[in-house]
Every structure is written in C-alpha cells, then in structure tokens.
Short mmCIF file of C-alpha atoms in Angstrom, two decimals:
data_model
loop_
_atom_site.label_atom_id
_atom_site.label_comp_id
_atom_site.label_asym_id
_atom_site.label_seq_id
_atom_site.Cartn_x
_atom_site.Cartn_y
_atom_site.Cartn_z
CA MET A 1 -25.51 10.79 -13.85
CA VAL A 2 -23.90 12.42 -16.84
CA SER A 3 -26.14 12.55 -19.90
CA ASN A 4 -27.12 14.71 -22.83
CA CYS A 5 -29.10 17.72 -21.69
CA ALA A 6 -32.78 17.52 -22.59
CA ARG A 7 -33.37 21.27 -22.35
CA GLU A 8 -35.03 22.66 -25.49
CA GLY A 9 -32.52 24.26 -27.85
CA CYS A 10 -29.52 22.80 -26.02
CA GLN A 11 -27.34 20.47 -28.10
CA ASN A 12 -24.13 18.54 -27.40
CA PHE A 13 -24.09 19.55 -23.76
CA VAL A 14 -23.10 17.38 -20.83
CA CYS A 15 -24.54 17.84 -17.37
CA ILE A 16 -24.71 16.11 -14.03
CA GLY A 17 -27.80 15.96 -11.90
CA LEU A 18 -26.29 18.36 -9.36
CA HIS A 19 -25.82 21.12 -11.97
CA LYS A 20 -27.98 22.94 -14.43
CA CYS A 21 -26.76 23.07 -18.00
CA GLN A 22 -25.83 26.57 -19.14
CA ASN A 23 -23.31 25.80 -21.88
CA GLY A 24 -21.28 22.79 -22.86
CA ASN A 25 -17.88 23.73 -21.50
CA MET A 26 -19.07 25.17 -18.20
CA SER A 27 -21.36 22.23 -17.53
CA THR A 28 -18.64 19.66 -18.12
CA GLU A 29 -16.17 21.63 -16.04
CA SER A 30 -18.65 22.02 -13.18
CA ALA A 31 -19.40 18.29 -13.26
CA VAL A 32 -15.71 17.40 -13.07
CA GLN A 33 -15.17 20.00 -10.34
CA SER A 34 -18.07 18.54 -8.38
CA PHE A 35 -16.40 15.13 -8.55
CA ARG A 36 -13.04 16.57 -7.47
CA ASP A 37 -14.66 18.41 -4.58
CA SER A 38 -16.41 15.27 -3.36
CA TYR A 39 -13.18 13.28 -3.66
CA ALA A 40 -11.18 15.95 -1.80
CA THR A 41 -13.79 16.21 0.93
CA LEU A 42 -13.72 12.44 1.49
CA ARG A 43 -9.93 12.38 1.62
CA ALA A 44 -9.83 15.26 4.09
CA GLU A 45 -12.40 13.66 6.38
CA ILE A 46 -10.62 10.28 6.30
CA GLY A 47 -7.35 12.10 6.98
CA LYS A 48 -8.71 13.18 10.37
CA VAL A 49 -8.35 9.55 11.46
CA ILE A 50 -5.90 7.87 9.06
CA VAL A 51 -2.33 9.17 9.17
CA GLY A 52 -0.31 8.89 5.96
CA HIS A 53 -1.08 6.01 3.59
CA GLU A 54 -1.87 8.52 0.84
CA SER A 55 -1.70 5.97 -1.97
CA ILE A 56 -3.82 3.49 0.01
CA VAL A 57 -6.54 6.06 0.66
CA GLU A 58 -6.43 7.10 -2.99
CA GLY A 59 -6.74 3.49 -4.16
CA THR A 60 -9.61 2.87 -1.75
CA LEU A 61 -11.55 5.86 -3.07
CA ILE A 62 -10.86 4.91 -6.68
CA ALA A 63 -12.32 1.45 -6.01
CA LEU A 64 -15.28 3.06 -4.25
CA PHE A 65 -16.19 5.44 -7.08
CA ALA A 66 -15.68 2.67 -9.64
CA GLY A 67 -18.05 0.40 -7.71
CA GLY A 68 -15.42 -2.29 -7.13
CA ASN A 69 -14.45 -4.57 -4.25
CA LEU A 70 -11.17 -3.98 -2.42
CA LEU A 71 -8.56 -6.24 -0.80
CA LEU A 72 -6.19 -4.66 1.73
CA GLU A 73 -3.12 -6.72 2.61
CA GLY A 74 -0.67 -5.86 5.34
CA VAL A 75 0.73 -6.96 8.70
CA PRO A 76 -1.38 -6.37 11.82
CA GLY A 77 -1.68 -2.91 13.31
CA LEU A 78 -1.31 -0.80 10.15
CA GLY A 79 -4.85 0.57 10.14
CA LYS A 80 -6.50 -1.57 7.45
CA THR A 81 -9.66 -2.21 9.45
CA LEU A 82 -9.66 1.36 10.75
CA LEU A 83 -9.57 2.71 7.20
CA VAL A 84 -12.65 0.76 6.09
CA ARG A 85 -14.52 1.56 9.30
CA THR A 86 -13.70 5.25 8.88
CA LEU A 87 -14.92 5.13 5.28
CA SER A 88 -18.22 3.73 6.51
CA GLU A 89 -18.55 6.63 8.94
CA VAL A 90 -18.08 9.35 6.31
CA LEU A 91 -20.50 7.77 3.81
CA ASP A 92 -24.26 7.69 4.15
CA LEU A 93 -24.32 3.91 3.62
CA SER A 94 -25.33 0.96 5.75
CA PHE A 95 -22.31 -0.95 7.10
CA ASN A 96 -21.67 -4.42 8.51
CA ARG A 97 -18.44 -5.93 9.73
CA ILE A 98 -17.91 -9.68 9.45
CA GLN A 99 -15.03 -11.14 11.48
CA PHE A 100 -13.86 -14.17 9.51
CA THR A 101 -12.85 -17.15 11.65
CA PRO A 102 -12.31 -20.87 10.93
CA ASP A 103 -15.72 -21.76 12.41
CA LEU A 104 -17.66 -19.15 10.41
CA MET A 105 -20.30 -20.75 8.20
CA PRO A 106 -21.89 -19.50 4.94
CA ALA A 107 -25.23 -19.07 6.73
CA ASP A 108 -23.52 -16.69 9.18
CA ILE A 109 -22.87 -14.40 6.21
CA LEU A 110 -25.87 -14.90 3.95
CA GLY A 111 -28.60 -15.72 6.44
CA THR A 112 -30.84 -18.72 6.92
CA ASN A 113 -34.43 -19.87 7.33
CA ILE A 114 -35.63 -20.02 10.93
CA VAL A 115 -38.88 -21.37 12.36
CA MET A 116 -41.27 -18.62 13.49
CA GLU A 117 -44.60 -19.02 15.22
CA THR A 118 -47.50 -17.07 13.71
CA PRO A 119 -50.18 -15.31 15.80
CA GLY A 120 -52.49 -18.23 14.96
CA GLY A 121 -50.12 -20.73 16.53
CA ARG A 122 -48.79 -22.12 13.27
CA ARG A 123 -45.08 -22.49 12.59
CA GLU A 124 -43.56 -21.17 9.39
CA PHE A 125 -40.08 -20.70 7.97
CA GLU A 126 -38.92 -17.10 7.78
CA PHE A 127 -35.68 -15.97 6.20
CA GLN A 128 -33.37 -14.18 8.62
CA ARG A 129 -31.05 -11.95 6.63
CA GLY A 130 -27.33 -12.17 7.29
CA PRO A 131 -24.82 -9.29 7.50
CA ILE A 132 -24.18 -9.44 3.74
CA PHE A 133 -27.33 -7.34 3.28
CA ALA A 134 -25.71 -3.91 3.62
CA HIS A 135 -24.09 -1.37 1.32
CA LEU A 136 -20.55 -1.72 2.67
CA ILE A 137 -19.19 -5.00 4.00
CA LEU A 138 -15.93 -5.25 5.92
CA ALA A 139 -14.64 -8.82 5.57
CA ASP A 140 -12.01 -8.68 8.30
CA GLU A 141 -9.17 -11.22 8.00
CA ILE A 142 -11.00 -12.92 5.15
CA ASN A 143 -8.34 -15.62 4.72
CA ARG A 144 -9.06 -17.07 8.18
CA ALA A 145 -12.35 -18.60 7.01
CA THR A 146 -12.55 -21.96 5.26
CA PRO A 147 -12.87 -22.12 1.46
CA LYS A 148 -16.52 -23.15 1.87
CA THR A 149 -17.27 -19.92 3.72
CA GLN A 150 -15.13 -17.78 1.44
CA SER A 151 -17.09 -19.05 -1.54
CA ALA A 152 -20.26 -17.61 -0.02
CA LEU A 153 -19.05 -14.20 -1.19
CA LEU A 154 -18.44 -15.14 -4.84
CA GLU A 155 -21.97 -14.52 -6.11
CA ALA A 156 -22.39 -11.40 -3.99
CA MET A 157 -19.15 -9.80 -5.16
CA GLN A 158 -19.76 -10.39 -8.85
CA GLU A 159 -23.53 -10.29 -9.34
CA HIS A 160 -24.66 -8.32 -6.26
CA GLN A 161 -27.09 -11.05 -5.33
CA VAL A 162 -27.11 -14.15 -3.16
CA THR A 163 -28.92 -17.47 -3.31
CA ALA A 164 -30.07 -18.15 0.23
CA GLY A 165 -33.05 -19.80 1.80
CA GLY A 166 -33.90 -21.39 -1.53
CA GLU A 167 -34.42 -18.03 -3.23
CA LEU A 168 -32.43 -15.52 -5.26
CA ARG A 169 -32.15 -12.28 -3.29
CA LYS A 170 -30.82 -8.99 -4.65
CA LEU A 171 -28.40 -6.95 -2.55
CA ILE A 172 -28.91 -3.24 -2.02
CA GLU A 173 -27.01 -0.86 -4.27
CA PRO A 174 -24.34 0.32 -4.18
CA PHE A 175 -22.68 -2.79 -2.77
CA PHE A 176 -19.00 -3.10 -1.84
CA VAL A 177 -16.90 -5.78 -0.16
CA MET A 178 -13.72 -4.44 1.43
CA ALA A 179 -11.59 -7.22 2.83
CA THR A 180 -8.39 -7.35 4.87
CA GLN A 181 -5.82 -10.10 5.19
CA ASN A 182 -2.48 -10.67 6.92
CA PRO A 183 0.28 -11.94 4.58
CA ILE A 184 2.68 -13.26 7.22
CA ASP A 185 0.58 -15.26 9.69
CA GLN A 186 -0.19 -18.41 7.70
CA GLU A 187 -1.19 -20.66 10.60
CA GLY A 188 -4.92 -21.28 10.56
CA THR A 189 -5.45 -19.42 7.28
CA TYR A 190 -6.77 -20.46 3.89
CA PRO A 191 -5.38 -18.68 0.79
CA LEU A 192 -8.04 -17.03 -1.31
CA PRO A 193 -8.76 -18.96 -4.54
CA GLU A 194 -8.01 -17.29 -7.84
CA ALA A 195 -11.72 -16.99 -8.67
CA GLN A 196 -12.27 -14.87 -5.59
CA LEU A 197 -9.10 -12.80 -5.97
CA ASP A 198 -10.21 -11.94 -9.49
CA ARG A 199 -13.40 -10.43 -8.12
CA PHE A 200 -11.45 -7.80 -6.20
CA PHE A 201 -11.11 -4.57 -8.15
CA PHE A 202 -7.86 -3.56 -6.43
CA LYS A 203 -5.38 -5.28 -4.16
CA LEU A 204 -3.57 -2.66 -2.07
CA LEU A 205 -0.42 -3.44 -0.08
CA VAL A 206 -0.38 -1.51 3.19
CA GLY A 207 3.16 -0.73 4.33
CA TYR A 208 4.74 0.61 7.50
CA PRO A 209 4.43 4.31 8.35
CA SER A 210 7.38 6.67 8.23
CA ALA A 211 8.96 8.07 11.41
CA GLU A 212 6.94 11.29 11.12
CA GLU A 213 3.71 9.39 10.48
CA LEU A 214 4.35 7.02 13.38
CA THR A 215 4.96 9.98 15.67
CA GLU A 216 1.62 11.48 14.61
CA VAL A 217 -0.12 8.12 15.15
CA LEU A 218 1.25 7.93 18.68
CA THR A 219 0.20 11.50 19.39
CA ARG A 220 -3.35 10.93 18.19
CA THR A 221 -3.90 7.55 19.79
CA THR A 222 -2.37 8.13 23.23
CA SER A 223 -3.78 11.56 24.05
CA GLY A 224 -7.33 10.47 24.84
CA VAL A 225 -8.78 12.79 22.20
CA ARG A 226 -10.81 11.14 19.45
CA ALA A 227 -11.11 12.81 16.07
CA GLU A 228 -14.66 13.91 15.26
CA ILE A 229 -15.74 12.96 11.75
CA SER A 230 -19.08 13.33 10.04
CA LYS A 231 -20.91 11.97 7.00
CA VAL A 232 -19.87 14.07 4.01
CA LEU A 233 -21.33 12.20 1.03
CA SER A 234 -24.94 11.15 0.68
CA HIS A 235 -26.11 7.89 -0.83
CA GLU A 236 -27.73 9.73 -3.75
CA THR A 237 -24.65 11.80 -4.54
CA LEU A 238 -22.40 8.73 -4.50
CA ILE A 239 -24.70 6.99 -6.99
CA GLU A 240 -24.56 10.04 -9.30
CA LEU A 241 -20.77 10.26 -9.11
CA MET A 242 -20.42 6.54 -9.81
CA GLY A 243 -22.62 7.04 -12.85
CA MET A 244 -20.46 9.92 -14.00
CA VAL A 245 -17.39 7.65 -13.96
CA ARG A 246 -19.00 5.38 -16.55
CA GLU A 247 -19.52 8.33 -18.90
CA VAL A 248 -15.86 9.42 -19.06
CA PRO A 249 -14.66 8.82 -22.63
CA VAL A 250 -11.61 6.69 -23.39
CA ALA A 251 -9.75 7.27 -26.64
CA SER A 252 -9.19 4.19 -28.80
CA HIS A 253 -5.40 4.38 -28.53
CA VAL A 254 -5.59 4.52 -24.71
CA LYS A 255 -7.98 1.57 -24.62
CA ASP A 256 -5.65 -0.30 -26.97
CA TYR A 257 -2.78 0.36 -24.55
CA ALA A 258 -4.77 -1.20 -21.70
CA VAL A 259 -5.54 -4.22 -23.89
CA ARG A 260 -1.88 -4.69 -24.80
CA LEU A 261 -0.86 -4.49 -21.13
CA VAL A 262 -3.26 -7.27 -20.23
CA LEU A 263 -2.23 -9.44 -23.19
CA ALA A 264 1.44 -8.94 -22.30
CA THR A 265 0.83 -10.85 -19.05
CA HIS A 266 -0.31 -14.00 -20.87
CA PRO A 267 2.71 -16.34 -20.94
CA ARG A 268 3.72 -18.29 -24.01
CA THR A 269 1.61 -16.23 -26.41
CA ASP A 270 2.59 -13.99 -29.32
CA THR A 271 1.76 -10.90 -27.24
CA ALA A 272 3.52 -11.98 -24.04
CA ALA A 273 6.28 -9.92 -22.50
CA PRO A 274 9.45 -12.02 -22.06
CA ILE A 275 9.29 -11.74 -18.27
CA ALA A 276 5.70 -13.07 -18.29
CA THR A 277 6.70 -16.20 -20.20
CA GLN A 278 9.60 -16.73 -17.83
CA TYR A 279 7.84 -16.27 -14.50
CA LEU A 280 4.08 -16.65 -14.92
CA ARG A 281 1.77 -19.65 -15.16
CA PHE A 282 -1.29 -17.56 -15.96
CA GLY A 283 -1.87 -13.91 -16.77
CA SER A 284 -4.65 -11.44 -16.10
CA SER A 285 -8.29 -12.17 -16.86
CA PRO A 286 -10.50 -9.75 -18.85
CA ARG A 287 -11.58 -8.29 -15.50
CA GLY A 288 -8.07 -6.85 -15.29
CA GLY A 289 -8.67 -4.84 -18.45
CA GLN A 290 -12.04 -3.66 -17.17
CA THR A 291 -10.36 -2.53 -13.96
CA LEU A 292 -7.66 -0.60 -15.82
CA ILE A 293 -10.27 1.36 -17.77
CA LEU A 294 -12.62 2.08 -14.87
CA ALA A 295 -9.83 2.98 -12.47
CA GLY A 296 -8.28 5.19 -15.16
CA LYS A 297 -11.60 7.01 -15.52
CA VAL A 298 -11.82 7.71 -11.80
CA ARG A 299 -8.22 8.90 -11.64
CA ALA A 300 -8.79 11.20 -14.60
CA LEU A 301 -11.72 12.84 -12.80
CA THR A 302 -9.68 13.28 -9.63
CA GLN A 303 -7.05 15.04 -11.75
CA GLY A 304 -9.67 17.37 -13.22
CA ARG A 305 -9.91 15.75 -16.66
CA PHE A 306 -12.88 14.28 -18.52
CA ASN A 307 -10.70 11.88 -20.51
CA VAL A 308 -8.34 9.03 -19.69
CA SER A 309 -4.61 9.35 -20.37
CA PHE A 310 -1.76 6.85 -20.65
CA ASP A 311 -0.54 8.05 -17.25
CA ASP A 312 -3.88 7.12 -15.67
CA ILE A 313 -3.61 3.56 -16.99
CA GLU A 314 -0.01 3.17 -15.85
CA ALA A 315 -0.77 4.56 -12.38
CA VAL A 316 -3.39 1.90 -11.66
CA THR A 317 -1.70 -1.10 -13.33
CA ALA A 318 -0.10 -2.55 -10.19
CA PRO A 319 -3.17 -2.52 -7.88
CA ALA A 320 -5.41 -3.64 -10.75
CA LEU A 321 -3.34 -6.61 -11.93
CA ARG A 322 -1.01 -7.75 -9.13
CA HIS A 323 -3.52 -10.25 -7.71
CA ARG A 324 -4.57 -11.52 -11.14
CA LEU A 325 -1.17 -12.98 -12.07
CA ILE A 326 -0.19 -16.50 -11.01
CA LEU A 327 3.52 -17.07 -10.50
CA ASN A 328 5.30 -20.25 -11.51
CA PHE A 329 7.77 -22.21 -9.40
CA GLU A 330 10.78 -20.40 -10.82
CA ALA A 331 9.41 -17.01 -9.76
CA GLU A 332 8.65 -18.22 -6.25
CA ALA A 333 12.09 -19.81 -5.93
CA GLU A 334 13.81 -16.60 -7.02
CA GLY A 335 11.60 -14.32 -4.93
CA ILE A 336 10.09 -12.58 -7.96
CA THR A 337 6.84 -10.75 -7.18
CA THR A 338 3.97 -9.83 -9.46
CA ASP A 339 4.80 -6.15 -8.87
CA HIS A 340 8.28 -6.77 -10.26
CA ILE A 341 6.79 -8.43 -13.33
CA LEU A 342 4.27 -5.62 -13.90
CA ALA A 343 6.98 -2.98 -13.64
CA GLN A 344 8.90 -4.74 -16.41
CA VAL A 345 5.74 -5.18 -18.49
CA LEU A 346 5.15 -1.42 -18.31
CA ARG A 347 8.68 -0.89 -19.61
CA ASP A 348 8.29 -3.44 -22.38
CA VAL A 349 4.87 -2.40 -23.71
CA PRO A 350 5.06 0.85 -25.71
CA ARG A 351 2.30 3.40 -25.46
CA ASP A 352 2.25 3.82 -29.21
CA ALA A 353 0.70 0.77 -30.86
CA GLN A 354 2.63 1.49 -34.08
CA ALA A 355 5.85 0.85 -32.20
CA VAL A 356 4.77 -2.78 -31.73
CA ASN A 357 4.92 -3.43 -35.47
CA ALA A 358 7.91 -1.23 -36.13
#
C-alpha cells in the first residue's frame, strides 16, 4: 500500500510495499509502473481466452482494482460467464459460481444451520457456509432469481458481511460479486431493484463481436485446443494494488467536475441538465460520484499517471452511472436510453467550474 516512507532521513517520498524507496520520483514512478505491469499482465492472460471485448475487459479490471462489484449485461453466448471464470483462473482468489434460478433460496447462497451429531451422541446446530463465502462470486443470470433471493446479496455487496444462522459473519477480503444478466429474455426473470443495481460499481454492456473477432472465436473453439492460462497475480499483490488506488490524489477541480456530473442527472433541480429533467425520474446516488472518482484513479494508473484527469472521469461516466438513472415514461416511449442522456450531460457540463457561472 502506498504510504510515506519511514526510512530515517527520507522525507516526502512515496513507496509501495513491492519497492524500496530510493528517491521520491523514482519510487512513485516504480509504483505506477508496477501497477501498469500487473494490469497489462492480467489483460494479456485473459486475452488468451477472451477474443476482443477490449473495453469490457478494461472495465472489468477497473472494477476489480477499485474493489467494486460488476454487472455484465448482454445476449447469450457473448462470453460474459467465460470472462468472469477466466478472471478467477488468473487470480489467486477463491471462486464460487452461483447459478441463479427461480427456485433458488437465500439459504442456498448464504448458508444455513444444520443438525449435527456430536461424538457423545448429542445433536447440535452447526452453520454450513454457503457459496457466498469466497473472494470472487459469479452470480450467473442473476435476474432469474426471485426478489427475495436477490436481496440476499444486498448486505454482502455493500458491507462485505452477511447475517445468517442468527449471527453476523464477515466475508473474506477482497470480496467481489460479478453478475451476468440477459436483457432480451424477460420470461421467468425478475428485474433487479434499484437498491441492488446501485451496489454495482460498473454496468458493462457486452456487444456482438466483429467479423474478425468472430472468426478468431470459431478458430479457437472448434480446433480442440484449449488455451493454457496460469495465475499471474497473488492475493497479497492484489491487496497492495487496491490500496495504491486509494492513495492516488484527485485535484479539487477534477473532483468538482465529478460532483457536477452527478448533480446534473438530478431532474428538476437547479443543477440539472435539461435532458435529465425531460427524461429522468431519478438521478444518480452518491455512490455514482464515488465510482467516478475510484474508477478515474484506476484508469489514471493504467495510463501511467499518479493523478486523475478530466479525461479519466469522462471515460468512466457511462459504465459508472448508466444503471443509476431511472427513466420516466416519456424516455421509455421514445426509446431514449441512459447512455444517450449521459452523452448529452457530458456535453452540457463544462470541465471548468467557472464556466457554470459565466
């Protein structure tokens, strides 16, 4: 984790646990380079299995390093589940997959008390842990479970703990929920409530591959040769890199820009963008602003910078906020999407705060 160096005689230096502090500039540069190298290594290893989807892989890794949950939405067969499963194979983390179905119950996720017989012949209740007790959880087709079962994830996703078996139980760190859902098959599905959507760091829309990418997919998947991948990032290193993200500074004017973007999505307020008032019922929660800053920090590190720029904030606005906006009837009738609204908000909100009062 990035911190001030405690070495005697060393002042105003920044170092990461993987590097020894020699001087301020070199230490900071080596820390950022270490992050970039880890990021590039992960992308390369995932690329052995996942063809294309560059922005999806990038968004997934940004959510990972920021410690956030991820929602992948796309039609069947686009590799959503494969991406999360591949990520679990290249990380030194425990992994559980939960297939969400209409008959899945909260106890199937969290666990339950079962009767066990002791060596002395007595019977006692013993808590049997559910699959939620792992570092990385794949919630496959999450919208196929009932709202009662979906709500079992709320506490885990936000507070990294669950109340099960009459006790409060902490989850192991780091903890991530990566969920998939199909946007077109609505039969037998239950839309995620806003409270749960808001707990997802990013919502990524997985699209169709290009002709070249599809050709490569067919070549890889019909030849009988399986790509060999290996674990490339240890649990300890991931924790250190996640800590480094929190230490990236954000200038006040960049933070103010993120605040104004969030406030511009609140309809019928003094700060609302015109398109928000026209097409939205509700705007982004404060979690949206937190996501903009954290995601901007990760993106800055992947670009080799130890500071967040306006471009970083703009680049992550759509995946950070698209699932936090609630459309009104007029928007749904006219086919207006939250991505369309966010694109206009980015055009309407100036980077320079002074331009607002000009």
